[in-house]
Short mmCIF file of C-alpha atoms in Angstrom, two decimals:
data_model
loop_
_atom_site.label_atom_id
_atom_site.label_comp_id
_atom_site.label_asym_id
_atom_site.label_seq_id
_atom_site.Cartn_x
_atom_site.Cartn_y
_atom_site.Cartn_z
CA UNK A 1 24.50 -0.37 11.70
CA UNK A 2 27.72 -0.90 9.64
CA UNK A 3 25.74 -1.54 6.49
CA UNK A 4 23.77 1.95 7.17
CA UNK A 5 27.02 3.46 7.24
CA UNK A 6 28.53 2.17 4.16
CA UNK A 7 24.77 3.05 2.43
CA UNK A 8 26.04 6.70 4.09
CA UNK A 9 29.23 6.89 2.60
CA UNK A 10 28.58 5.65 -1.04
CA UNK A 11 26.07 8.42 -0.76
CA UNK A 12 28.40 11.50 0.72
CA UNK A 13 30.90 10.38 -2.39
CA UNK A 14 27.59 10.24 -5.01
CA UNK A 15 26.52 13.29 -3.97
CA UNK A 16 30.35 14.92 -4.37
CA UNK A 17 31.01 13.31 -7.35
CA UNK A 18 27.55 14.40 -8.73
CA UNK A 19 28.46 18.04 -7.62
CA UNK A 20 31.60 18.05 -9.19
CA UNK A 21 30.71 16.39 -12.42
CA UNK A 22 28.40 19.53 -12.46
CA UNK A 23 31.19 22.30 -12.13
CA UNK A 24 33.54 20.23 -14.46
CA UNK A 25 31.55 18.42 -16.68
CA UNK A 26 33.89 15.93 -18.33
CA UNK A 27 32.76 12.56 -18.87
CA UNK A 28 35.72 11.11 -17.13
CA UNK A 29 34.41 12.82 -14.09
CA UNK A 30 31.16 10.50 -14.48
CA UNK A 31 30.36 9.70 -10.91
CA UNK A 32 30.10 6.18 -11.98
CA UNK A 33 33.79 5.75 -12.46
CA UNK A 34 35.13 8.30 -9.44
CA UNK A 35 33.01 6.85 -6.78
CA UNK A 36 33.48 3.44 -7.02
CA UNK A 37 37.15 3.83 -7.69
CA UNK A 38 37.45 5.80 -4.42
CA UNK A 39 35.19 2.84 -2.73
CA UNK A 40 37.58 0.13 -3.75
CA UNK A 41 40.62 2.56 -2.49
CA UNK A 42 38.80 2.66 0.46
CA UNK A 43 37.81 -1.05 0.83
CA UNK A 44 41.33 -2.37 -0.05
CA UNK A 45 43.26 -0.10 2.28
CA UNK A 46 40.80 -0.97 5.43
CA UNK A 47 40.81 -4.64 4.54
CA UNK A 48 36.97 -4.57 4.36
CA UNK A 49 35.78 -7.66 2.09
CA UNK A 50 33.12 -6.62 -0.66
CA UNK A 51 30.39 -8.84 1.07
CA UNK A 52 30.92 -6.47 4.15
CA UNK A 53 30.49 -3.85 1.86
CA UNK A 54 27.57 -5.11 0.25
CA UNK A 55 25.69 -5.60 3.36
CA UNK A 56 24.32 -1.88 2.29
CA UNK A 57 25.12 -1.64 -0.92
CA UNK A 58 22.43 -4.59 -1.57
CA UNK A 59 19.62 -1.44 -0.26
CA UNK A 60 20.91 0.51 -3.11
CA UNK A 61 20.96 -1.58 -5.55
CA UNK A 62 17.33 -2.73 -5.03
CA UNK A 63 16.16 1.02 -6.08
CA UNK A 64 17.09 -0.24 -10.04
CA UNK A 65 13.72 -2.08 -9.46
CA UNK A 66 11.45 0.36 -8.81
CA UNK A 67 13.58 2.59 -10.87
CA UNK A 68 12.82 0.08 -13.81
CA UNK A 69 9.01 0.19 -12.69
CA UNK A 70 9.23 3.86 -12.60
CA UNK A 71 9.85 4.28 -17.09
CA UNK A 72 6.07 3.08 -17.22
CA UNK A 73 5.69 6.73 -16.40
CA UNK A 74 7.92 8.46 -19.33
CA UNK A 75 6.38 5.47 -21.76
CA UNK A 76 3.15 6.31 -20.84
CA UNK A 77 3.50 10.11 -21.27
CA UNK A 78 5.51 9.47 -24.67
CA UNK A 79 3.53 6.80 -26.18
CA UNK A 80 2.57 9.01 -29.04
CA UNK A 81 5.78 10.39 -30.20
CA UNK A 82 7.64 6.35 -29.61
CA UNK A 83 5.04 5.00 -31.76
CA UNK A 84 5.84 7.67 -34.65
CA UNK A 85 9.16 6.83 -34.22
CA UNK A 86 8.64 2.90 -33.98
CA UNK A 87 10.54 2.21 -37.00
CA UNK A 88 13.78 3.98 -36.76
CA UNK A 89 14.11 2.71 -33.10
CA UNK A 90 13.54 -1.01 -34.26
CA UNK A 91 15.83 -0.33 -36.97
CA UNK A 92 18.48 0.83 -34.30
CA UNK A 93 18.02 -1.64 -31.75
CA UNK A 94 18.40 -4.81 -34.42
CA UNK A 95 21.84 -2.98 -36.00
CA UNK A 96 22.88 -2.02 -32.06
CA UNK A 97 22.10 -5.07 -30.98
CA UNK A 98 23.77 -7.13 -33.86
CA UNK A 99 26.66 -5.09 -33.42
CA UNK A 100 27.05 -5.25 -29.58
CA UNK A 101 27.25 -9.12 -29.60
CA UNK A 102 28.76 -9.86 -32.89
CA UNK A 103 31.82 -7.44 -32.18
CA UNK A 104 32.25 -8.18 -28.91
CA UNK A 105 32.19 -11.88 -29.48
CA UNK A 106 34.65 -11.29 -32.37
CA UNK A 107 36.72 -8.84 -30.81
CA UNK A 108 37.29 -11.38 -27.70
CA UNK A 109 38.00 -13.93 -30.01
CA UNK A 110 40.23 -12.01 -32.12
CA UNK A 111 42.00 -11.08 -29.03
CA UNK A 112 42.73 -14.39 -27.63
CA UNK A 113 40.36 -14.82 -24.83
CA UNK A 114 39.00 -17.56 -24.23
CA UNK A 115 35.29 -18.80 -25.21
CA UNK A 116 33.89 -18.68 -21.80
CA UNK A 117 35.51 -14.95 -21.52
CA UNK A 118 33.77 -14.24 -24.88
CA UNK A 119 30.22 -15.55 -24.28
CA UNK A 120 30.13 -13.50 -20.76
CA UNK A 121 31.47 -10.33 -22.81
CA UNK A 122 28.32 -11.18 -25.81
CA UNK A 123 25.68 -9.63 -23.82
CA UNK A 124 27.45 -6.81 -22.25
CA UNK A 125 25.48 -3.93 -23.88
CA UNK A 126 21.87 -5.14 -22.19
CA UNK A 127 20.88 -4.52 -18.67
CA UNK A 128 22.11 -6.94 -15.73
CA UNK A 129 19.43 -9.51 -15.26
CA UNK A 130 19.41 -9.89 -18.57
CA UNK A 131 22.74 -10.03 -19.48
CA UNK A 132 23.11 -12.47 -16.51
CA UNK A 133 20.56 -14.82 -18.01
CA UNK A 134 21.82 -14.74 -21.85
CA UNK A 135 25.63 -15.13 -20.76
CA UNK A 136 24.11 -18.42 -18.91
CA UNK A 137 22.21 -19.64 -21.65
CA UNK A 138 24.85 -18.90 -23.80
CA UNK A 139 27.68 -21.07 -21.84
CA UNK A 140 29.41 -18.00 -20.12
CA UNK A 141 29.73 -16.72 -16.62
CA UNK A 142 26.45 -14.81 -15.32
CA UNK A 143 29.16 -13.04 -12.53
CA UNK A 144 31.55 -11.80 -15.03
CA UNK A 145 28.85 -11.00 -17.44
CA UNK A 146 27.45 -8.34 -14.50
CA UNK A 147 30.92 -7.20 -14.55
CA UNK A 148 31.14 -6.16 -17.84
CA UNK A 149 28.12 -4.66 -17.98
CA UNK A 150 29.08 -2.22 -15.49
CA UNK A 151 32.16 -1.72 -17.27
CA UNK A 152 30.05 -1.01 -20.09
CA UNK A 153 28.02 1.27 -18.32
CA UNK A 154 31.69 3.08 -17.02
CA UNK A 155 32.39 3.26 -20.80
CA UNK A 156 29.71 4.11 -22.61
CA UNK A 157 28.80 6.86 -20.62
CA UNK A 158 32.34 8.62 -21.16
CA UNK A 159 32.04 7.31 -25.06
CA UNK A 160 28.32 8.75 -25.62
CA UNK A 161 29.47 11.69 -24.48
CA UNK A 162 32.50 11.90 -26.86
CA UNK A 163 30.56 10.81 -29.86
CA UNK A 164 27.56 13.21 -28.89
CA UNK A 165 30.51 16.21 -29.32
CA UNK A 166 31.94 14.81 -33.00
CA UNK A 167 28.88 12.71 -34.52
CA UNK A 168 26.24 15.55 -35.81
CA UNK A 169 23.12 14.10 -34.59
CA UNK A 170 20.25 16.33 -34.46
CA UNK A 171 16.95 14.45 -33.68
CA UNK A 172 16.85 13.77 -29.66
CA UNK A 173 15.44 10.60 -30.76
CA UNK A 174 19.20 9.41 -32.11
CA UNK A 175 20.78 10.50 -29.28
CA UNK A 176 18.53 8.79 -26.43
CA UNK A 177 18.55 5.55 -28.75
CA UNK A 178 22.49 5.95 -29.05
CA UNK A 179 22.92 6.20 -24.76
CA UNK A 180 20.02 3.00 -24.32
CA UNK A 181 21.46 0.90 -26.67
CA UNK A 182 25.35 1.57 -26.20
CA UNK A 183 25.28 1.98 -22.02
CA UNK A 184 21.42 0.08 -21.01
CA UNK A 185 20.25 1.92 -17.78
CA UNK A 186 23.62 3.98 -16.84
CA UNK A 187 22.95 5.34 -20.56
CA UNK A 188 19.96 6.16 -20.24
CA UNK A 189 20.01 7.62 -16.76
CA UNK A 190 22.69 10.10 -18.78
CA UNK A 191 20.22 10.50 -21.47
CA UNK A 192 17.61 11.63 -18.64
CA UNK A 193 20.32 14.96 -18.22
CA UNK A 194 19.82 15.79 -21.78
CA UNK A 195 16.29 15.99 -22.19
CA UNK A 196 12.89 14.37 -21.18
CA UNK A 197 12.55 12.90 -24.87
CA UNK A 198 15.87 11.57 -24.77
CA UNK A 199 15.88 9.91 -21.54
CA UNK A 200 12.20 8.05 -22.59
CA UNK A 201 13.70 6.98 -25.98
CA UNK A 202 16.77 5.64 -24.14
CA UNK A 203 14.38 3.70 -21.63
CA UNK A 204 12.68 2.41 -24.21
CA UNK A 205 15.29 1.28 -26.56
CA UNK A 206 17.39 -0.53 -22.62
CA UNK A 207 14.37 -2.86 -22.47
CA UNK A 208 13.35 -3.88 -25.92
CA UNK A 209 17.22 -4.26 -26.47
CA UNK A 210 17.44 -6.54 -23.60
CA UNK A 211 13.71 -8.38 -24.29
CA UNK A 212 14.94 -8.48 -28.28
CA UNK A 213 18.67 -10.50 -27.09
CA UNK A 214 17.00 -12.19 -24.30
CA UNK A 215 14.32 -13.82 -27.29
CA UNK A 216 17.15 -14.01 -29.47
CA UNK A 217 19.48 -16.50 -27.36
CA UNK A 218 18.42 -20.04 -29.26
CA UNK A 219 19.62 -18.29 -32.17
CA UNK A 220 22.97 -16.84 -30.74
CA UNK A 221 23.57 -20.23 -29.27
CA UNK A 222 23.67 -21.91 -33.08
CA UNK A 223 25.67 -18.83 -34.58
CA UNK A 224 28.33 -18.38 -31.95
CA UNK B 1 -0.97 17.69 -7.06
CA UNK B 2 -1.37 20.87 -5.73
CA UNK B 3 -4.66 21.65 -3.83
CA UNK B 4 -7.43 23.56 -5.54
CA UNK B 5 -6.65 26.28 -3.34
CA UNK B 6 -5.06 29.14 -4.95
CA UNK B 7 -1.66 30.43 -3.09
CA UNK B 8 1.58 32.19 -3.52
CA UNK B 9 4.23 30.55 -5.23
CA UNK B 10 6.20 29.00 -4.06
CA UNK B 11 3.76 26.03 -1.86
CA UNK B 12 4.54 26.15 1.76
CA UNK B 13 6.25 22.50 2.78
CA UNK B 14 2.59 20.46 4.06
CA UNK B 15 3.13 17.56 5.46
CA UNK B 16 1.88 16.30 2.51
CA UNK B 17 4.09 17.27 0.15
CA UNK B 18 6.48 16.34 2.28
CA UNK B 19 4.93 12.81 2.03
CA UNK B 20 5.01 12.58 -1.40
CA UNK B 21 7.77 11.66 -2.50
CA UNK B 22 9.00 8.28 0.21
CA UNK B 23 4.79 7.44 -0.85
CA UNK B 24 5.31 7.37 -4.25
CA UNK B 25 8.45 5.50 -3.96
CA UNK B 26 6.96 3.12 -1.96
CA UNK B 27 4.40 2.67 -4.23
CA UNK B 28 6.81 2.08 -7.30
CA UNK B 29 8.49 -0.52 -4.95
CA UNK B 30 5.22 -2.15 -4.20
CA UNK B 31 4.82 -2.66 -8.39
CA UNK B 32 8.17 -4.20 -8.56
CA UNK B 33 7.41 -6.95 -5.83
CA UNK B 34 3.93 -7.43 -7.76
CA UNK B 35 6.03 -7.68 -10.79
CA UNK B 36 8.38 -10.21 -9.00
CA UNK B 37 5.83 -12.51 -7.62
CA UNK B 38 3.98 -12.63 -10.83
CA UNK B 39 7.30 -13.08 -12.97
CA UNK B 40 7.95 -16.17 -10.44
CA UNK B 41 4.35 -17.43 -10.81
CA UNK B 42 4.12 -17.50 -14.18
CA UNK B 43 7.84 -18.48 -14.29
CA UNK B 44 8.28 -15.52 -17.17
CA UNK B 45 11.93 -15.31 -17.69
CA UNK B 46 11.98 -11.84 -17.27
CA UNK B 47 13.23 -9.49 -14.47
CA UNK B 48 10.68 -8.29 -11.19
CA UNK B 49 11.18 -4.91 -12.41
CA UNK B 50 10.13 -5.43 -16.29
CA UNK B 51 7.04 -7.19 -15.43
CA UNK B 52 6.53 -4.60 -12.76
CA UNK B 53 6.95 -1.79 -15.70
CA UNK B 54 4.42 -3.66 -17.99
CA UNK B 55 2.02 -3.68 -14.88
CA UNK B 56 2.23 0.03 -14.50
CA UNK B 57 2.34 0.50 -17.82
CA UNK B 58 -0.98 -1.13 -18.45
CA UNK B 59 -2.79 0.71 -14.97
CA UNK B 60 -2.08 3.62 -16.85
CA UNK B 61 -2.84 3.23 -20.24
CA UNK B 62 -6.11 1.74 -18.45
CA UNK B 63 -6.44 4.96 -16.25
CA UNK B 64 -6.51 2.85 -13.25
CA UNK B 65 -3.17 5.05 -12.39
CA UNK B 66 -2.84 8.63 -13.45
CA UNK B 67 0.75 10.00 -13.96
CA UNK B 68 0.74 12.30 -11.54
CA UNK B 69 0.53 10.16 -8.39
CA UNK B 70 4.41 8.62 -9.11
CA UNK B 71 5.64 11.31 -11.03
CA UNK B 72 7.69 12.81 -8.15
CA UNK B 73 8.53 8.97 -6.70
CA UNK B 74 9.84 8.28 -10.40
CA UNK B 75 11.81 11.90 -11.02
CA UNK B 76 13.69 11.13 -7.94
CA UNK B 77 14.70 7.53 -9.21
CA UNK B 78 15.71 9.03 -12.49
CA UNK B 79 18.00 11.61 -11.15
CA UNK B 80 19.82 9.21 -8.78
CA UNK B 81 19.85 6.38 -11.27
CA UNK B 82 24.14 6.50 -10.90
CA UNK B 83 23.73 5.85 -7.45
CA UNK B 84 22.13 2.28 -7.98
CA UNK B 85 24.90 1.11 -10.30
CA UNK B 86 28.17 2.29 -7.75
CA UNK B 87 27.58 -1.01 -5.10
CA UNK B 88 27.88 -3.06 -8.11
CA UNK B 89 30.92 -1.19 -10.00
CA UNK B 90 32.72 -1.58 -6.44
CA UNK B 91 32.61 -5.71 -7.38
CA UNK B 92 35.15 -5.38 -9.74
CA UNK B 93 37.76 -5.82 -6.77
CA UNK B 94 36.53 -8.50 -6.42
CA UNK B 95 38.25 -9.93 -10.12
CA UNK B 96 41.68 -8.65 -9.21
CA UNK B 97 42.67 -10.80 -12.59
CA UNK B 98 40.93 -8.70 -14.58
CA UNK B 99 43.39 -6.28 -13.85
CA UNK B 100 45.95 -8.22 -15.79
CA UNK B 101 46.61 -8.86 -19.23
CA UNK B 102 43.01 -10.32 -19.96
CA UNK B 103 41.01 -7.77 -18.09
CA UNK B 104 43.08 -5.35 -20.16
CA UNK B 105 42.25 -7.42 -23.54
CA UNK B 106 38.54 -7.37 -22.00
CA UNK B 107 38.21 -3.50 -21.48
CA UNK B 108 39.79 -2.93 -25.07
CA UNK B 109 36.58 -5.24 -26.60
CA UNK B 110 34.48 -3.21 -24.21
CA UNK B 111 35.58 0.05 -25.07
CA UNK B 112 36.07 -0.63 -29.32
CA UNK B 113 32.85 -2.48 -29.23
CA UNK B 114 30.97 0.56 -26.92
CA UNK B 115 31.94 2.95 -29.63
CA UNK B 116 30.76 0.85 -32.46
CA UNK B 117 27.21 -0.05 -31.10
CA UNK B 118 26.86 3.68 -30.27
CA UNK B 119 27.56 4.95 -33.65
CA UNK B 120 25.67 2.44 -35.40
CA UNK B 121 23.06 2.81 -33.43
CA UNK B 122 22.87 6.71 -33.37
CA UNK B 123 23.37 7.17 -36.74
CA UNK B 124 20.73 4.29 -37.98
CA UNK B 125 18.47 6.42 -36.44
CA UNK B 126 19.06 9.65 -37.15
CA UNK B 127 19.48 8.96 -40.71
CA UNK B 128 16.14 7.50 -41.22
CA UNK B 129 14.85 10.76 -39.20
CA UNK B 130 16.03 13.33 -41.37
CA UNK B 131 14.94 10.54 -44.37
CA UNK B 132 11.21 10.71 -43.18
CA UNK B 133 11.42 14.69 -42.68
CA UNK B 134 12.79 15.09 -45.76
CA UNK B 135 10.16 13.27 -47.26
CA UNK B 136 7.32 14.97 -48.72
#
């Protein structure tokens, strides 16, 4: 009962948000940074623990899996054109995904935090179970590792949308690869708004991103 | 589908159509728990959903699925993708410390790192695009 009505409120606020990110569409209007900071307002002011919470928000959460299921569909229809574009996208996944572990690895370390902190911020560009699983293998926290993928996904969705205004990238291609790789499936659910071709590329590029760091662990574990 | 039938556009609400869409979503869901219970099986180390994608992927490719059956289900899931991710962006009140001076070191590798894996990765590939067009 209580969980249906928290499933009902996260989705009044979505479909707000959603609305005004359409009238006014800056990327700090995302809906995936207003709605969950009016959630935790929410939360903290009527004392309601996130478990409560997450009584319903578990039900919404479960729709990434058949959402995941669902790309078979946009793979399947664009098998031709991501096959003649199979080498560019493997060259951008290997350089993404170098540089989305090596600098944040770096960065944390360069920064002071610890090497726990660092190992859970390493996979941060890949989807969640994923991420989860590398961070793990890796010696940092699974938990905190989910968290900064969603901060990721908060991020890149407000960065891809600042670099797709200054960088002058013309093939949709680039720019679906650029959302999947930076921002996993928040990106690419963004890439979906710009185009059909861009929001398959993206999907694409999420899960060989995440299969390519999840086969790559042994070696991370010897390098970092 | 539409039926075979011709009509005015647009096609009055059947109770079909109507239908479609919690069917094909149901359907989708019914590939991810295949997906999970095979993953778990075969103790693959990858996620319900993946496996559940390769599944799919492979009914159709076989054209033991044709696209049009989830298409709607799948549209819908695209759309609302956002929606998915807000339960778990709430958890970060649960890490109140990460709204001191580590969380703030944290979000700056987040945020420098985002903008660097985006660029790299946009511009690897859009460079060896126009390379292959502008090759003869």
């Amino acid at each position: 009962m209580i969980a249906a009505a928290w499933i009902a409120v996260t989705a009044a606020l979505y479909a707000a948000a959603r609305a005004l990110h359409r009238r006014f569409p800056r990327p700090w209007l995302t809906p995936l940074l207003v709605v969950p900071g009016a959630l935790a307002a929410v939360l903290l002011a009527a004392r309601v623990p996130y478990p409560g919470y997450m009584r319903g928000g578990r039900l919404l959460v479960d729709l990434l899996g058949p959402a995941t299921v669902a790309f078979a569909l946009p793979l399947h229809r664009h098998a031709g054109l991501l096959r003649r574009h199979a080498a560019e996208l493997c060259a951008g996944i290997l350089a993404g995904c170098a540089v989305a572990v090596g600098s944040s690895f770096l960065l944390a370390r360069a920064l002071g935090l610890g090497r726990p902190l660092a190992l859970s911020l390493a996979p941060r560009s890949i989807t969640t179970p994923f991420a989860m699983q590398v961070a793990g293998d890796l010696g940092g926290v699974p938990a905190l590792a989910a968290v900064f993928v969603i901060l990721t996904a908060v991020v890149g969705l407000v960065v891809g949308q600042l670099l797709l205004r200054w960088l002058p990238l013309r093939s949709a291609v680039a720019r679906g690869a650029l959302f999947g790789m930076g921002a996993h499936a928040a990106g690419t659910a963004q890439a979906m708004e710009l185009g059909r071709v861009e929001g398959a590329v993206a999907g694409v590029v999420m899960i060989v991103a995440g299969l390519g760091v999840l086969v790559a662990t042994p070696l991370l574990r010897l390098a970092l | 589908m539409p039926p075979a039938v011709p009509h005015a556009s647009p096609p009055p609400a059947t109770a079909r159509s109507l239908l479609a869409l919690p069917l094909q979503l149901l359907a989708l869901g019914g590939f991810w728990g295949a997906g999970a219970l095979a993953a778990r099986a075969l103790r693959l180390p990858l996620p319900g959903g993946v496996v559940g994608m390769l599944l799919l992927l492979g009914a159709l490719r076989l054209g033991l699925v044709r696209a049009g059956w989830l298409e709607r289900g799948a549209d819908w899931l695209f759309r609302h993708m956002l929606l998915f991710f807000i339960p778990a962006a709430v958890g970060a009140i649960q890490y109140p410390e990460l709204l001191g001076g580590e969380g703030a070191r944290a979000l700056a590798v987040v945020a420098v790192s985002t903008v660097l894996v985006m660029a790299v990765t946009g511009a690897t590939v859009e460079w060896l695009a126009r390379r292959r067009e502008e090759a003869p």
